[in-house]
Tab-separated table of C-alpha atoms in Angstrom:
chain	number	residue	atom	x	y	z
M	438	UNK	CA	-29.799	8.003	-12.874
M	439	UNK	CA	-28.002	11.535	-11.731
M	440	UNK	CA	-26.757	13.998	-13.741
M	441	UNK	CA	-25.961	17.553	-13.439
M	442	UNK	CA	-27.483	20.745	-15.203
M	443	UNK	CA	-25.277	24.037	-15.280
M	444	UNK	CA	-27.461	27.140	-15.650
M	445	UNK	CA	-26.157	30.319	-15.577
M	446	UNK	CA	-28.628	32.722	-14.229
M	447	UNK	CA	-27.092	36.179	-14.386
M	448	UNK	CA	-24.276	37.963	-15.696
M	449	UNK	CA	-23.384	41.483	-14.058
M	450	UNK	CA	-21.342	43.107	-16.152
M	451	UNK	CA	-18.382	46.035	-15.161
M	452	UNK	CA	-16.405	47.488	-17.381
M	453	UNK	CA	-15.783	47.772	-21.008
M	454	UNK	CA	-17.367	45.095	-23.488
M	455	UNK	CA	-14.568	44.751	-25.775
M	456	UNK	CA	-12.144	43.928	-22.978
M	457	UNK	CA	-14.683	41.100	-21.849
M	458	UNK	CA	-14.612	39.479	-25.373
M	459	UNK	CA	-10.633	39.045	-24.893
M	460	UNK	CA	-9.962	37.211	-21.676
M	461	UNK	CA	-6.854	37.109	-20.084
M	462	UNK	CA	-4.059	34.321	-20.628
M	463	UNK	CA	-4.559	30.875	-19.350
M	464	UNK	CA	-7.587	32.049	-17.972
M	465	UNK	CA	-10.388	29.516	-17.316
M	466	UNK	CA	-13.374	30.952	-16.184
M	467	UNK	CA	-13.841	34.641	-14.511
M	468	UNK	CA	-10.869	35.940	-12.461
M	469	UNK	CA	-8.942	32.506	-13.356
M	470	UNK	CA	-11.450	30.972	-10.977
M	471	UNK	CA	-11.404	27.462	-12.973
M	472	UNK	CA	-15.076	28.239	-13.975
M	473	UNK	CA	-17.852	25.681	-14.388
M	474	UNK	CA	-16.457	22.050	-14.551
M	475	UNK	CA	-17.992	18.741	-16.883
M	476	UNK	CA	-19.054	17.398	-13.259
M	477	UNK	CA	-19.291	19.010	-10.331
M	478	UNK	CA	-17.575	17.454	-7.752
M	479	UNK	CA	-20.157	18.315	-4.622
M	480	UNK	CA	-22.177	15.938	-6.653
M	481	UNK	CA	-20.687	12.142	-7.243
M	482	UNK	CA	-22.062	9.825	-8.740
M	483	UNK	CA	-25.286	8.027	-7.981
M	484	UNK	CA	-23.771	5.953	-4.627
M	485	UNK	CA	-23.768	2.137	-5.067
M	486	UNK	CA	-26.815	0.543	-2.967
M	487	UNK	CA	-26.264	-2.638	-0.660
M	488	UNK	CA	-26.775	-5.707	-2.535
M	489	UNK	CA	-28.218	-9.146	-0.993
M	490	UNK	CA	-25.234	-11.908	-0.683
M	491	UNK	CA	-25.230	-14.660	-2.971
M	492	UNK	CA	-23.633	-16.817	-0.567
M	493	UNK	CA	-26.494	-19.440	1.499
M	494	UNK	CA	-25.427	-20.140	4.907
M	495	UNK	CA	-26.408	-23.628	5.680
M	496	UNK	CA	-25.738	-25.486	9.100
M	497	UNK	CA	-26.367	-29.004	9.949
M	498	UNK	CA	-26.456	-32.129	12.869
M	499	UNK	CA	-26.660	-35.318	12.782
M	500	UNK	CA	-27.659	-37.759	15.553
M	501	UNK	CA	-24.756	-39.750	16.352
M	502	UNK	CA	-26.990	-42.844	16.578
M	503	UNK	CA	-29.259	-41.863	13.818
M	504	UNK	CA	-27.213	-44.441	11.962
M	505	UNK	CA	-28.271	-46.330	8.722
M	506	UNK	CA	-32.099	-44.239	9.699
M	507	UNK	CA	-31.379	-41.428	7.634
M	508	UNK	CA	-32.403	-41.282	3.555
M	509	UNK	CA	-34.888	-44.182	3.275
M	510	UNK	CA	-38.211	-45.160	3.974
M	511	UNK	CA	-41.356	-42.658	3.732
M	512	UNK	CA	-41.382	-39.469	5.230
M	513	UNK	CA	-44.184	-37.104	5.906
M	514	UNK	CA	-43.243	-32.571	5.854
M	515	UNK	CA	-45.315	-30.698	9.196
M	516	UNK	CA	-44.357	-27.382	10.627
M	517	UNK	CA	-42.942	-26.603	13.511
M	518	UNK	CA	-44.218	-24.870	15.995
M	519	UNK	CA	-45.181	-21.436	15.398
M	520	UNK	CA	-42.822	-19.919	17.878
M	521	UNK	CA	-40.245	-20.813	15.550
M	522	UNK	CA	-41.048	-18.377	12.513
M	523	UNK	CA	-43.376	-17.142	10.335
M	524	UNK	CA	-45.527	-20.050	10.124
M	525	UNK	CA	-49.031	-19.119	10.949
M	526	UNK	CA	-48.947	-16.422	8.108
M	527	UNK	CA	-49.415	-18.951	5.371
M	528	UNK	CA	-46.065	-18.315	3.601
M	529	UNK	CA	-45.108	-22.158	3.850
M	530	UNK	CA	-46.577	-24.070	1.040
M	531	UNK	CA	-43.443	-23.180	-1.460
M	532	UNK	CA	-41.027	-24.426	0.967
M	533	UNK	CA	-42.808	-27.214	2.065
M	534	UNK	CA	-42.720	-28.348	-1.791
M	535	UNK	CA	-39.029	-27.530	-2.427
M	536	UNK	CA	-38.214	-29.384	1.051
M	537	UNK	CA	-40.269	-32.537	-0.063
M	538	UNK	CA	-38.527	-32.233	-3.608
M	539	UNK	CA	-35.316	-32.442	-2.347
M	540	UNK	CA	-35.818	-35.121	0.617
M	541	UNK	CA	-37.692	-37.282	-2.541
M	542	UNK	CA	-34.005	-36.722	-3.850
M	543	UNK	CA	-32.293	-38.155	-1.081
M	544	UNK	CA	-33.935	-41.115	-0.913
M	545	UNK	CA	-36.711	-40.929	1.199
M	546	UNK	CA	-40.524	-42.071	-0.014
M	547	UNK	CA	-42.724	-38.321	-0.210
M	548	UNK	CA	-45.323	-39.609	-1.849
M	549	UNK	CA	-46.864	-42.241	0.659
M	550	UNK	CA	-48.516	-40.187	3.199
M	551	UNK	CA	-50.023	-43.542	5.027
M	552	UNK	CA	-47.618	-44.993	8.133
M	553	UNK	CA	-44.213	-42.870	7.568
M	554	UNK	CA	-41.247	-43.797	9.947
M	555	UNK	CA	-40.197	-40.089	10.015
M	556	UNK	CA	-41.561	-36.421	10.107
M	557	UNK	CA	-39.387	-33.667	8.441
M	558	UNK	CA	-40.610	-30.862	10.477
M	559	UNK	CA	-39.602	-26.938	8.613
M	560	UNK	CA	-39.760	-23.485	9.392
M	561	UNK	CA	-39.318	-20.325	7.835
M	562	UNK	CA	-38.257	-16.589	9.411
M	563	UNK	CA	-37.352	-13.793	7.942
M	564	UNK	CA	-35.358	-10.690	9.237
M	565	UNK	CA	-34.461	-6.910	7.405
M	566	UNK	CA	-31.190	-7.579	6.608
M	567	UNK	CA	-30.568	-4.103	5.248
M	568	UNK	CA	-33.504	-1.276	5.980
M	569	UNK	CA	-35.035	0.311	2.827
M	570	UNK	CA	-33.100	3.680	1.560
M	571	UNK	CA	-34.805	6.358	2.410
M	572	UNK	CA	-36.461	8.575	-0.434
M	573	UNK	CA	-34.167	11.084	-2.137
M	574	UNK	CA	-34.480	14.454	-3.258
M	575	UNK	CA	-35.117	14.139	-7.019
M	576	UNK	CA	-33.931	18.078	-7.591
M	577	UNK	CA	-30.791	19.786	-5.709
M	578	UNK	CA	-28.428	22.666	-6.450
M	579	UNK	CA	-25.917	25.010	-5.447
M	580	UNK	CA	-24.831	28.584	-6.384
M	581	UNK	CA	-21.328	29.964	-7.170
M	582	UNK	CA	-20.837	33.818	-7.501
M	583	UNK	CA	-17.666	34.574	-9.698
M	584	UNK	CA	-15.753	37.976	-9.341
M	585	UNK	CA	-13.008	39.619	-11.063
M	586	UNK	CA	-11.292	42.986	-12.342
M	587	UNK	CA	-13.336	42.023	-15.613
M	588	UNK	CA	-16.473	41.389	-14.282
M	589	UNK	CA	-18.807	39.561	-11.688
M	590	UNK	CA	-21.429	36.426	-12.084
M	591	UNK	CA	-23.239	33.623	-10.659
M	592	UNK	CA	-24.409	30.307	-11.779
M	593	UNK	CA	-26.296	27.714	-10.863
M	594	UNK	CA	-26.211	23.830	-11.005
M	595	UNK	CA	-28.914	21.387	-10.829
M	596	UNK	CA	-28.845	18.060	-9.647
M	597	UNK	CA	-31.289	15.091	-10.703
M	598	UNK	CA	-31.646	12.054	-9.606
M	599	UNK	CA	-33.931	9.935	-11.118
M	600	UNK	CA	-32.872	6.914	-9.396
M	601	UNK	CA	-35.531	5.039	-7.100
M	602	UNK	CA	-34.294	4.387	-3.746
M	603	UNK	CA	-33.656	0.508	-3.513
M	604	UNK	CA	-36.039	-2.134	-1.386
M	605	UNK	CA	-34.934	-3.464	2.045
M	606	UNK	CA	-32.704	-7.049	1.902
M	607	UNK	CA	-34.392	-9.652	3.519
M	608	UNK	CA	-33.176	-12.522	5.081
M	609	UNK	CA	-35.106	-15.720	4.552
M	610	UNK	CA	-33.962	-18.483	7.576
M	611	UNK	CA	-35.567	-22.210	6.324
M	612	UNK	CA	-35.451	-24.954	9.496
M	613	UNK	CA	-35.776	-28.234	8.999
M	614	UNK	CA	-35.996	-31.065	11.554
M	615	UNK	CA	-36.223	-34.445	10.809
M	616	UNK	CA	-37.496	-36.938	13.754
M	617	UNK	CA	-37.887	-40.490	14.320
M	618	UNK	CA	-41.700	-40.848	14.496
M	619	UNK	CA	-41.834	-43.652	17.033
M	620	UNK	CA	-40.067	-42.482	19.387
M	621	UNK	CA	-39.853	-38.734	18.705
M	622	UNK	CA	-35.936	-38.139	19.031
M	623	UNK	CA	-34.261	-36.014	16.559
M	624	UNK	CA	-32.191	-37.347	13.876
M	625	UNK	CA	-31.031	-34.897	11.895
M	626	UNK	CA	-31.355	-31.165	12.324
M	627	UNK	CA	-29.976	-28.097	9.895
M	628	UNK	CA	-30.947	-24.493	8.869
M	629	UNK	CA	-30.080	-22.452	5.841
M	630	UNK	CA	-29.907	-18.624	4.897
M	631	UNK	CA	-30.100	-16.727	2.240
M	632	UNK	CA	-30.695	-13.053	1.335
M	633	UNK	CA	-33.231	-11.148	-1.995
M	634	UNK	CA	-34.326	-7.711	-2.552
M	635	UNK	CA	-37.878	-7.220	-0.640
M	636	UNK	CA	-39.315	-6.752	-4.198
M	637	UNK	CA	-37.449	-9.499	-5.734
M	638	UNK	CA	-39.512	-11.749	-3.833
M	639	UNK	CA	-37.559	-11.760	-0.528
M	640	UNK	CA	-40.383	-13.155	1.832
M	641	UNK	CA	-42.256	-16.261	-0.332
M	642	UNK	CA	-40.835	-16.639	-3.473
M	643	UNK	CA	-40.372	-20.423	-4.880
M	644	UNK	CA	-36.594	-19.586	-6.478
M	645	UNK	CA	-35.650	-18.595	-2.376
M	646	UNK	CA	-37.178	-21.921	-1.468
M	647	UNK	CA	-35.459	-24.138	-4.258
M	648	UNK	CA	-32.171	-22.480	-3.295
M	649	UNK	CA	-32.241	-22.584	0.503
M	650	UNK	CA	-33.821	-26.220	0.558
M	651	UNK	CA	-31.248	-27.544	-2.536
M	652	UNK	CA	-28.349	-25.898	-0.115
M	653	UNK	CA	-29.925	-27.458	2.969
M	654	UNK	CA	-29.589	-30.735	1.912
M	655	UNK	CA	-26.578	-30.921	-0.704
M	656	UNK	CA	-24.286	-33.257	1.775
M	657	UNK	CA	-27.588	-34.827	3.290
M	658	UNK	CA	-27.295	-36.783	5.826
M	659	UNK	CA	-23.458	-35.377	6.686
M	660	UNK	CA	-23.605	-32.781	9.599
M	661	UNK	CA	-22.056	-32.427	12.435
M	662	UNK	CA	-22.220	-35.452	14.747
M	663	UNK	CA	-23.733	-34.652	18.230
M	664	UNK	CA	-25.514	-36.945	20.821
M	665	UNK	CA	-28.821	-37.899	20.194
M	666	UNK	CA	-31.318	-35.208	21.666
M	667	UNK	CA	-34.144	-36.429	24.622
M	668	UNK	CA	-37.590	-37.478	23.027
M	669	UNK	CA	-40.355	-35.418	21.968
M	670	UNK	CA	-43.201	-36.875	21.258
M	671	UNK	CA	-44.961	-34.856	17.958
């Protein structure tokens, strides 16, 4: 919230008072000077702030021989290893329930912990997407001096801006990594992106999760077809 206050501090008169009173023709101010304005055009409007995409970038492979593997039988969630994002800060659990939500979607069996064929692996990392605005100077002004054959003055105008200056964006990166658990070869691989305000709940919020896992895995198993990667064993 800005808006402008025109004060006027001082007014040095010179010459007779009547004449002042009068004005001259299509006059606007002192000496035709256009005078004090509605807004004051040193001071626009409050400026629009950056605001976090809508848009969730999602990415995706498939093992070319993962076959008829993918979407069926039970499935266990683990986390990758830390070297792969934030993982050791505790900030998982709400992904790791929106991932298991949506793979209990596809097909798979989440609730059977004992014996699964497959581990869905995940990771989450964040990154500033846009710094935090820096603080702003609730109170500015600026002084005009008038002068004319009828007189001389000065104002002042006072600019406030109420307005808080807005949280960083924050980019929220969720990994997930689905291996055969006998033989530790990757199936199916993908990542998705998506950007909130810091205080929106930008780093572990559960709507971020729901929305980057639901986008994750909307065309589940489709992705793009590469050859199967060498065997790790978890």
């Amino acid at each position: 919230m800005k808006f402008i206050l025109p004060s006027f501090a001082a007014l040095l008169v010179c010459g007779a008072a009547p004449a002042l009173a009068q004005g001259m023709p299509g006059e606007r101010g002192w000496g035709g000077g256009g005078g004090w304005q509605d807004t004051d055009p040193r001071y626009p409007s409050a400026r629009q702030s950056a605001q976090p995409s809508k848009k969730i970038d999602v990415t995706a492979y498939r093992a070319a021989d993962a076959g008829e593997l993918l979407g069926k039988g039970r499935i266990v969630v683990s986390r990758m290893a830390s070297d792969a994002g934030d993982n050791e800060d505790g900030k998982l659990p709400v992904y790791e329930a929106a991932v298991i939500d949506e793979l209990a979607r596809r097909g798979y069996d989440t609730a059977t912990a004992n014996d699964p064929g497959q581990i869905a692996e995940i990771g989450v990392s964040h990154s500033v997407a846009v710094p935090e605005e820096a603080p702003r100077k609730k109170v500015s002004g600026a002084m005009s001096t008038t002068v004319s054959n009828r007189g001389s003055g000065f104002g002042l105008a006072l600019a406030v801006d109420l307005t808080k200056p807005a949280k960083a964006i924050v980019a929220t990166r969720l990994d997930l990594r689905i291996r055969d658990k006998a033989t530790g070869r990757v199936l199916w691989e993908g990542h998705a992106e998506g950007e909130a305000r810091e205080d929106d709940g930008g780093i572990n919020n559960s709507e971020m999760a729901a929305r980057l896992a639901t986008a994750l895995l909307k065309r589940f198993p489709d992705g793009q077809v590469v050859q199967p990667l060498a065997a790790v064993m978890p």
